[in-house]
Amino acid sequence: MTLAKDLILILDFGSQYTQLIARRIRELGIYSLVKAYDTDIKDIQNLNPKGIIISGGPNSVNFKQTLKPNKKIFSLQIPILGICYGMQLLAKEFGGKVIKSNKKEFGDSKFIITKKTKLFDGVEIKIEHKVWMSHADKVSNLPKNFIRIGESTNSKIAAFENQNKKIFGIQFHPEVTHTLSGKRILKNFIEICECEKSWTVKNISNEMINKVKSDIGKEKVILALSGGVDSSVVAAILNQAIGKQLSCIFINTGLLRKNEVSEVKKITSSLKINLIIVDASRKFLLALRGVSDPEKKRKIIGKCFIDTFNAEAKKIKNVRYLGQGTIYPDVIESSSKNSKSDVIKSHHNVGGLPKKMKLKLVEPIRDLFKDEVRKVGLELGLPKTVINRHPFPGPGLAVRILGEINHEKIRILQNVDYIFIEELWSRNLYNKIDQALAVLIPSKSVGVMGDKRQYDYVIALRAVNTTDFMTATASHISHKILNEISTRIINEVDGVARVVYDITSKPPGTIEWE
Ligand code: XMP
């Protein structure tokens, strides 16, 4: 069962833009999925796509061991669009010729449509269009029965088609915003595939709820609710689908933001979700006593979390399912044969939870991108403040208090964080920043307050802008605003002598300090 009626399937040959193709198609109201380039034909037939897009990729079709799709996709009699490597692959498959280009094209390029055709409907013919290219090979000879429909500065054949077979190739990347007519071209392809728009928030929400209902039946589900966007949206979906069969477990690790417990209560009580709150803060802080190594801290927290969750889950009889907030980029990254494993983020997962518990997984949002998760959350009645929340790491404030942790440092950081975030909201900056946080540096610095000399901690404020949290730059907050925030923190939080602002990018820095 898929989440919407008509589907465009994207076969991933390792392009860095593959996810973007799926996002663009979905933005046009059509469901799309990314699958590995060599997906079995039976699996493809089961998905029943209305069209296939073959992505770009780093290979050359002239390599001895080049990547190829299952040949049978060419007999499915559905439209196929090849992008970049995908175009070259189609050229070769149907008897054309691909050669190494003596002039590579990377980045902004010029493209001219040489023939009026449905794929370029609404895009002007015979004038230069700005497109995004990234190729070293080019098609030098067309396959039989294919015609040239566009050229670029360095390739005479930069687009081709076979109207009868409904097979199209374009050398540039329509999914990248630098290609100004890219979205229109993808829309035209969707029309060629005769897709009906059904990827709307309302439909997706309904389909997900129905799918959970039929998958789970009368069984019980538990979910670790963190108060973040993903787990809150999963809770809302499960709640609408199975109501009282769902139990959410919220673990207070003692390392949470100020008021976190009451915030989570607010979310669940407005949606009438079953919530179990476990105050395990003593256990976590005891286990962390005297530990200053960041990796050790993370491991201890991970273990305490699993133990606490397990113990609580055992109290609920006959649970068969564990809810998880896996989202689509995680699925693509871990299933794609071409993507490098995501080592930077691997330590973030609370590994072992499902395996140890022998529960079946229910992952209702595993087909959604983050922006879609947010839209579904709003549709299901979650408040905007939850939906737009910045990420907060599982180990919580523990990775923002450098070195050893104690009650006093947690109190200080909770209060500082609260002021910083409140200031960003009130100045309309919160939603312009992707993640903001405060760090306690356990060195003491001298200051003067009133007439008294004080000797207290240093606080670093950090705010970053990022699209995927893999790279990030420090947000530009004016000196005036930083000054005012610093004054508030020093005046209102005992124990802080100095405030600094972190301007490090990622890389080389990470977003968190530990
Ligand atoms: P770094 O610090 O590696 O973080 O640049 C990238 C993003 O991941 C978040 N992060 C975590 N999230 N558990 C999580 O759920 C963790 O242990 C963890 N560590 C970092 C971080 O806040 C940022 O958004």
XYZ file of C-alpha atoms and ligand atoms in Angstrom:
538
model
C 0.000 0.000 0.000
C 1.441 3.392 -0.953
C 0.466 6.714 0.561
C -1.034 8.250 -2.577
C -2.693 7.142 -5.785
C -0.148 8.026 -8.453
C 3.564 7.564 -7.976
C 6.699 8.692 -9.793
C 9.587 6.364 -9.029
C 13.129 7.698 -8.912
C 15.964 5.250 -9.446
C 19.003 6.469 -7.543
C 22.337 6.247 -9.311
C 24.133 8.190 -6.609
C 23.544 11.824 -7.545
C 23.880 14.289 -4.715
C 20.559 15.750 -5.918
C 18.421 12.585 -5.921
C 16.473 13.566 -2.804
C 15.796 16.933 -4.370
C 14.102 15.320 -7.377
C 11.686 13.562 -5.019
C 11.025 16.770 -3.129
C 10.282 18.737 -6.295
C 7.862 16.088 -7.582
C 6.077 16.061 -4.239
C 5.914 19.848 -4.222
C 4.023 19.466 -7.488
C 1.431 17.344 -5.663
C 2.577 13.903 -6.806
C 3.924 11.153 -4.584
C 7.469 10.103 -5.373
C 9.841 7.566 -3.924
C 13.572 7.026 -4.287
C 14.725 3.422 -4.745
C 18.132 1.893 -5.423
C 19.137 1.883 -9.119
C 18.940 -1.905 -9.352
C 15.604 -2.390 -7.579
C 14.004 -5.695 -8.519
C 11.465 -5.422 -11.312
C 8.820 -7.195 -9.208
C 9.176 -4.546 -6.507
C 8.863 -1.836 -9.128
C 5.757 -3.464 -10.586
C 4.241 -3.728 -7.114
C 4.668 0.006 -6.670
C 2.909 0.499 -9.993
C 4.583 3.833 -10.861
C 3.120 6.103 -13.537
C 6.605 7.193 -14.578
C 10.279 6.643 -13.795
C 13.079 9.158 -13.396
C 16.649 7.914 -13.700
C 18.854 10.133 -11.576
C 22.304 11.491 -12.227
C 25.350 9.848 -10.719
C 29.123 10.025 -10.457
C 29.792 7.128 -12.869
C 30.415 7.052 -16.576
C 28.290 4.785 -18.771
C 31.551 3.881 -20.515
C 33.094 2.363 -17.389
C 33.477 -1.399 -17.633
C 31.450 -1.909 -14.490
C 28.923 0.811 -14.741
C 25.648 0.889 -12.833
C 22.585 -0.207 -14.748
C 18.894 -0.537 -13.921
C 16.957 -3.719 -14.496
C 16.414 -3.813 -18.298
C 12.769 -4.735 -17.855
C 11.922 -1.180 -16.815
C 12.088 -0.331 -20.517
C 9.219 -2.720 -21.262
C 6.864 -1.323 -18.631
C 5.519 1.130 -21.209
C 5.535 4.067 -18.852
C 7.310 7.403 -19.466
C 10.978 7.560 -18.454
C 13.044 10.678 -17.894
C 16.830 10.404 -17.625
C 18.676 13.227 -15.916
C 22.402 13.736 -16.582
C 23.931 10.235 -16.095
C 20.357 8.997 -16.580
C 20.245 10.591 -20.030
C 23.580 9.057 -20.998
C 22.397 5.683 -19.770
C 19.278 5.917 -21.977
C 21.414 6.983 -24.932
C 23.653 3.959 -24.557
C 20.805 1.558 -23.828
C 19.002 2.463 -27.064
C 22.087 2.374 -29.282
C 23.437 5.935 -29.155
C 26.971 6.969 -28.306
C 28.376 8.679 -25.228
C 31.886 10.175 -25.192
C 34.111 11.927 -22.733
C 33.564 15.630 -23.191
C 36.703 17.654 -23.729
C 34.954 20.536 -22.039
C 33.213 19.543 -18.836
C 30.223 21.571 -17.683
C 29.827 22.168 -13.950
C 27.544 24.750 -12.390
C 25.591 27.435 -14.249
C 25.265 26.803 -17.982
C 23.217 27.905 -20.954
C 20.639 25.665 -22.587
C 18.613 26.270 -25.740
C 15.478 24.349 -26.697
C 15.865 23.432 -30.348
C 12.440 21.876 -30.876
C 9.003 22.651 -29.517
C 7.852 19.651 -27.497
C 5.555 18.682 -24.627
C 8.457 18.236 -22.169
C 9.344 21.909 -22.601
C 5.796 23.242 -22.693
C 5.709 26.813 -21.381
C 9.487 27.243 -21.709
C 10.536 29.490 -24.558
C 12.170 27.936 -27.584
C 15.428 29.160 -29.180
C 16.560 31.460 -26.401
C 19.220 30.807 -23.755
C 17.987 29.388 -20.426
C 20.011 29.237 -17.242
C 20.441 25.610 -16.174
C 22.599 23.692 -13.685
C 24.996 21.161 -15.173
C 27.336 18.642 -13.613
C 28.792 16.309 -16.229
C 31.993 15.137 -17.818
C 30.508 12.856 -20.523
C 28.107 13.815 -23.271
C 25.872 12.171 -25.849
C 27.569 12.398 -29.234
C 25.203 10.241 -31.319
C 21.477 9.877 -30.892
C 19.922 6.431 -30.661
C 17.710 5.425 -33.591
C 14.223 6.997 -33.508
C 15.295 9.611 -30.970
C 15.393 13.291 -31.835
C 17.418 16.149 -30.428
C 15.327 18.727 -28.575
C 17.987 20.914 -26.924
C 21.627 21.963 -26.909
C 23.981 23.580 -24.431
C 27.206 25.534 -24.711
C 29.310 22.375 -24.748
C 26.928 19.644 -25.933
C 25.118 19.649 -29.242
C 22.760 17.018 -27.817
C 21.775 18.237 -24.362
C 18.210 16.903 -24.518
C 16.471 14.233 -26.571
C 13.220 12.335 -26.797
C 11.418 9.438 -28.332
C 7.773 10.506 -28.430
C 6.478 7.010 -29.208
C 8.229 5.333 -26.331
C 7.782 8.421 -24.121
C 11.459 8.376 -23.224
C 13.243 11.649 -22.527
C 16.753 12.691 -21.584
C 18.073 16.006 -20.276
C 21.709 16.725 -19.557
C 21.003 19.404 -16.914
C 19.458 19.108 -13.443
C 15.834 20.370 -13.379
C 15.552 19.647 -9.640
C 18.095 22.320 -8.691
C 16.696 25.836 -8.229
C 19.502 27.294 -10.379
C 17.718 25.714 -13.337
C 15.088 28.393 -13.636
C 12.545 26.417 -15.672
C 13.320 23.137 -13.880
C 10.082 22.869 -11.978
C 8.046 23.579 -15.105
C 9.877 20.816 -16.961
C 9.223 18.337 -14.140
C 5.564 19.424 -14.162
C 5.418 18.717 -17.887
C 6.895 15.267 -17.302
C 4.254 14.578 -14.651
C 1.588 15.562 -17.161
C 3.112 13.242 -19.745
C 2.810 10.491 -17.103
C -0.864 11.434 -16.666
C -0.539 11.638 -12.904
C -3.404 12.837 -10.810
C -2.472 15.195 -7.965
C -3.050 13.343 -4.721
C -0.037 14.232 -2.559
C -1.788 16.727 -0.313
C -1.364 17.089 3.447
C -4.942 16.003 4.025
C -4.587 12.880 1.913
C -1.209 11.959 3.365
C -2.497 12.340 6.929
C -5.588 10.257 6.221
C -3.648 7.566 4.400
C -1.086 7.317 7.210
C -3.767 7.027 9.845
C -5.589 4.353 7.811
C -2.370 2.438 7.217
C -1.521 2.416 10.933
C -5.049 1.259 11.726
C -4.846 -1.672 9.338
C -1.253 -2.597 10.271
C -1.748 -2.488 14.037
C -5.293 -3.762 14.418
C -6.049 -4.213 18.095
C -2.422 -4.431 19.273
C -0.743 -2.087 21.761
C 2.010 0.374 20.832
C 4.556 2.227 22.936
C 6.393 5.348 21.867
C 9.279 7.232 23.425
C 8.052 10.812 23.241
C 10.752 13.472 23.416
C 8.732 16.615 22.780
C 10.588 17.143 19.482
C 8.820 17.473 16.131
C 9.157 13.909 14.831
C 8.068 11.977 17.896
C 5.227 14.439 18.562
C 3.890 14.010 15.033
C 4.172 10.221 15.330
C 2.246 10.441 18.607
C -0.482 12.509 16.958
C -0.828 10.038 14.056
C -0.842 6.955 16.295
C -3.284 8.604 18.638
C -5.759 9.341 15.853
C -5.323 5.842 14.453
C -5.454 3.685 17.565
C -6.270 6.013 20.476
C -5.987 4.258 23.808
C -3.900 1.380 22.424
C -0.999 3.878 22.396
C 1.117 4.641 25.452
C 3.694 7.407 25.212
C 6.626 7.275 27.571
C 8.432 10.487 28.385
C 11.642 10.139 30.333
C 12.836 13.074 32.366
C 16.598 12.596 32.269
C 17.224 15.644 34.417
C 19.105 17.028 31.426
C 16.161 18.677 29.747
C 15.336 22.291 29.018
C 13.508 24.370 31.589
C 9.749 23.606 31.565
C 10.204 20.684 29.163
C 8.036 18.366 31.247
C 5.126 20.789 31.358
C 5.490 21.507 27.622
C 5.159 17.828 26.796
C 2.176 17.521 29.132
C 0.545 20.400 27.280
C 0.974 18.708 23.889
C -0.386 15.382 25.029
C -3.257 16.677 27.101
C -4.559 18.861 24.255
C -4.581 15.781 22.005
C -5.774 13.468 24.830
C -2.796 11.161 24.414
C -1.958 8.544 27.047
C 1.256 9.804 28.671
C 3.511 8.151 31.200
C 6.111 10.475 32.699
C 9.111 8.830 34.289
C 11.310 10.980 36.466
C 14.673 9.256 36.161
C 16.770 12.369 36.745
C 18.411 11.009 39.910
C 19.460 7.840 38.139
C 20.988 9.737 35.197
C 22.831 12.257 37.343
C 24.181 9.568 39.632
C 25.487 7.568 36.689
C 27.133 10.695 35.292
C 28.778 11.733 38.545
C 32.489 12.358 38.066
C 32.401 11.617 34.312
C 33.826 14.266 32.027
C 34.662 12.442 28.792
C 32.022 13.366 26.146
C 31.809 9.899 24.573
C 31.492 8.257 27.999
C 28.745 10.714 28.907
C 26.823 9.908 25.723
C 27.177 6.160 26.298
C 26.030 6.358 29.910
C 23.006 8.412 28.918
C 22.166 6.012 26.075
C 22.310 3.045 28.407
C 20.329 4.707 31.198
C 17.719 5.678 28.633
C 17.326 2.147 27.298
C 17.182 0.640 30.797
C 14.606 3.131 31.993
C 12.489 2.800 28.874
C 12.657 -0.989 29.018
C 11.644 -1.124 32.652
C 8.685 1.148 32.008
C 7.616 -0.660 28.859
C 7.580 -3.976 30.715
C 4.891 -2.612 33.004
C 2.506 -2.377 30.064
C 1.225 -5.838 29.302
C 1.152 -7.382 25.824
C 2.828 -4.604 23.897
C 3.655 -5.708 20.360
C 4.817 -2.518 18.641
C 7.334 0.246 19.158
C 6.619 3.570 17.447
C 9.567 5.378 15.871
C 10.014 8.761 14.256
C 12.222 7.642 11.352
C 11.890 10.070 8.439
C 12.544 9.703 4.712
C 16.060 11.178 4.465
C 17.198 8.570 7.065
C 15.615 5.830 4.972
C 17.236 7.008 1.734
C 20.622 7.476 3.378
C 20.673 4.059 4.955
C 19.243 2.148 1.986
C 21.083 3.836 -0.859
C 23.917 1.674 -2.090
C 25.781 4.710 -3.257
C 25.651 6.980 -0.269
C 28.507 6.933 2.146
C 27.428 5.859 5.579
C 26.545 8.802 7.676
C 29.294 8.501 10.254
C 28.929 11.974 11.696
C 25.419 11.366 12.921
C 25.682 7.671 13.794
C 26.230 8.347 17.465
C 22.900 10.122 17.685
C 20.726 7.092 17.547
C 19.707 5.416 20.738
C 20.834 2.129 19.237
C 19.609 -1.228 20.409
C 16.192 -0.160 21.568
C 14.109 -2.223 19.139
C 16.464 -5.227 18.962
C 16.591 -5.750 22.690
C 12.871 -5.428 23.118
C 11.803 -7.781 20.312
C 9.055 -5.411 19.312
C 7.846 -4.793 15.801
C 8.448 -1.304 14.523
C 5.757 1.093 13.429
C 7.211 4.074 11.571
C 4.341 6.127 10.170
C 6.435 9.053 8.899
C 9.201 7.048 7.234
C 8.065 8.223 3.786
C 8.020 11.929 4.652
C 10.532 14.735 4.358
C 10.911 17.028 7.348
C 8.803 19.849 5.894
C 6.041 17.326 5.167
C 6.246 16.005 8.743
C 5.694 19.566 9.935
C 2.690 20.104 7.670
C 1.094 16.845 8.819
C 1.698 17.877 12.442
C -0.163 21.140 11.913
C -2.968 19.324 10.105
C -3.337 16.997 13.099
C -3.597 19.897 15.528
C -0.114 20.196 17.029
C 0.761 23.777 18.023
C 3.145 25.825 15.831
C 5.593 26.176 18.708
C 6.094 22.390 18.693
C 6.186 22.105 14.906
C 8.834 24.797 14.491
C 10.992 23.707 17.391
C 14.737 23.572 16.890
C 16.267 20.126 17.359
C 17.390 19.175 20.828
C 19.887 16.310 21.180
C 18.979 13.100 23.002
C 21.756 13.540 25.617
C 20.298 16.989 26.240
C 22.142 19.565 28.259
C 24.812 16.971 29.087
C 26.551 17.724 25.788
C 26.224 21.450 26.414
C 27.829 21.395 29.855
C 31.443 20.712 29.074
C 33.022 18.134 31.323
C 31.476 17.059 34.597
C 27.809 17.665 35.278
C 26.111 18.719 38.492
C 22.799 20.230 39.626
C 24.200 23.725 39.837
C 25.493 23.725 36.256
C 22.208 22.292 34.986
C 20.245 25.018 36.788
C 22.445 27.720 35.292
C 22.251 26.363 31.763
C 18.488 25.794 31.893
C 17.958 29.420 32.882
C 20.384 30.771 30.302
C 18.879 28.648 27.532
C 15.393 29.807 28.505
C 16.352 33.484 28.255
C 18.209 33.031 24.967
C 15.304 31.205 23.307
C 12.720 33.609 24.734
C 14.696 36.565 23.345
C 14.925 34.955 19.907
C 11.152 34.389 19.850
C 10.309 37.890 21.019
C 12.622 39.427 18.424
C 11.148 37.302 15.660
C 14.473 35.575 15.118
C 13.661 32.045 16.290
C 12.221 30.887 12.973
C 15.042 32.485 11.007
C 17.569 30.320 12.836
C 17.738 26.540 12.490
C 19.219 25.754 15.880
C 20.111 27.927 18.847
C 21.719 26.775 22.060
C 23.796 27.805 25.024
C 26.896 26.062 26.325
C 28.359 26.201 29.810
C 32.140 26.423 29.809
C 33.338 25.178 33.179
C 36.155 27.695 33.523
C 35.614 30.568 35.853
C 36.241 34.106 34.765
C 36.425 37.315 36.744
C 33.739 39.993 36.488
C 32.481 42.951 38.453
C 28.847 43.248 39.454
C 27.839 46.318 41.385
C 30.894 46.967 43.443
C 31.580 43.315 43.979
C 34.184 41.245 42.214
C 32.708 37.956 41.024
C 34.235 34.767 39.794
C 31.819 32.726 37.729
C 31.225 30.569 34.629
C 31.495 31.531 30.965
C 28.513 30.937 28.693
C 28.808 30.511 24.934
C 25.758 31.229 22.809
C 25.500 29.434 19.480
C 22.983 29.905 16.663
C 23.331 28.289 13.267
C 21.744 28.242 9.860
C 21.711 24.965 8.021
C 19.552 22.898 5.707
C 20.598 19.412 6.705
C 22.602 19.848 9.956
C 25.580 18.225 8.223
C 27.060 21.621 7.438
C 26.172 24.906 9.104
C 27.178 28.523 9.432
C 26.891 30.780 12.474
C 23.760 32.963 12.286
C 24.214 36.698 11.980
C 22.716 38.215 15.096
C 23.507 41.902 15.497
C 25.963 43.029 18.193
C 23.241 45.178 19.682
C 20.924 42.196 20.165
C 23.726 39.968 21.450
C 24.624 42.703 23.900
C 21.089 42.943 25.205
C 20.792 39.169 25.546
C 24.125 39.018 27.360
C 23.042 41.724 29.804
C 19.823 39.856 30.573
C 21.670 36.593 31.167
C 24.252 38.113 33.506
C 21.632 40.087 35.412
C 19.159 37.252 35.796
C 21.226 34.091 36.170
C 23.410 33.669 39.210
C 26.697 31.999 38.409
C 27.447 33.573 35.004
C 30.248 36.120 34.679
C 30.695 36.359 30.933
C 28.852 35.612 27.659
C 30.532 34.927 24.314
C 29.114 34.164 20.848
C 30.380 31.169 18.845
C 31.098 32.038 15.199
C 32.520 28.668 14.102
C 31.071 27.011 11.002
C 30.458 23.283 10.671
C 32.857 21.950 9.526
C 35.294 22.364 11.172
C 33.135 22.786 14.307
C 30.116 20.644 15.136
C 26.840 22.244 16.158
C 26.936 20.864 19.695
C 30.108 21.427 21.683
C 30.563 17.826 22.788
P 26.515 17.984 15.611
O 26.788 18.464 16.984
O 27.057 16.598 15.347
O 24.949 17.831 15.512
O 26.937 18.979 14.558
C 24.161 17.773 14.362
C 22.709 17.781 14.802
O 22.403 16.603 15.547
C 22.018 16.936 16.888
N 22.604 15.979 17.818
C 21.926 14.941 18.348
N 20.656 14.533 18.201
N 21.051 12.754 19.704
C 20.211 13.440 18.879
O 19.045 13.063 18.782
C 22.344 13.092 19.900
O 23.072 12.449 20.621
C 22.806 14.252 19.181
N 24.006 14.895 19.110
C 23.852 15.935 18.280
C 22.539 18.340 17.104
O 21.831 19.010 18.111
C 22.353 18.931 15.741
O 21.037 19.302 15.506
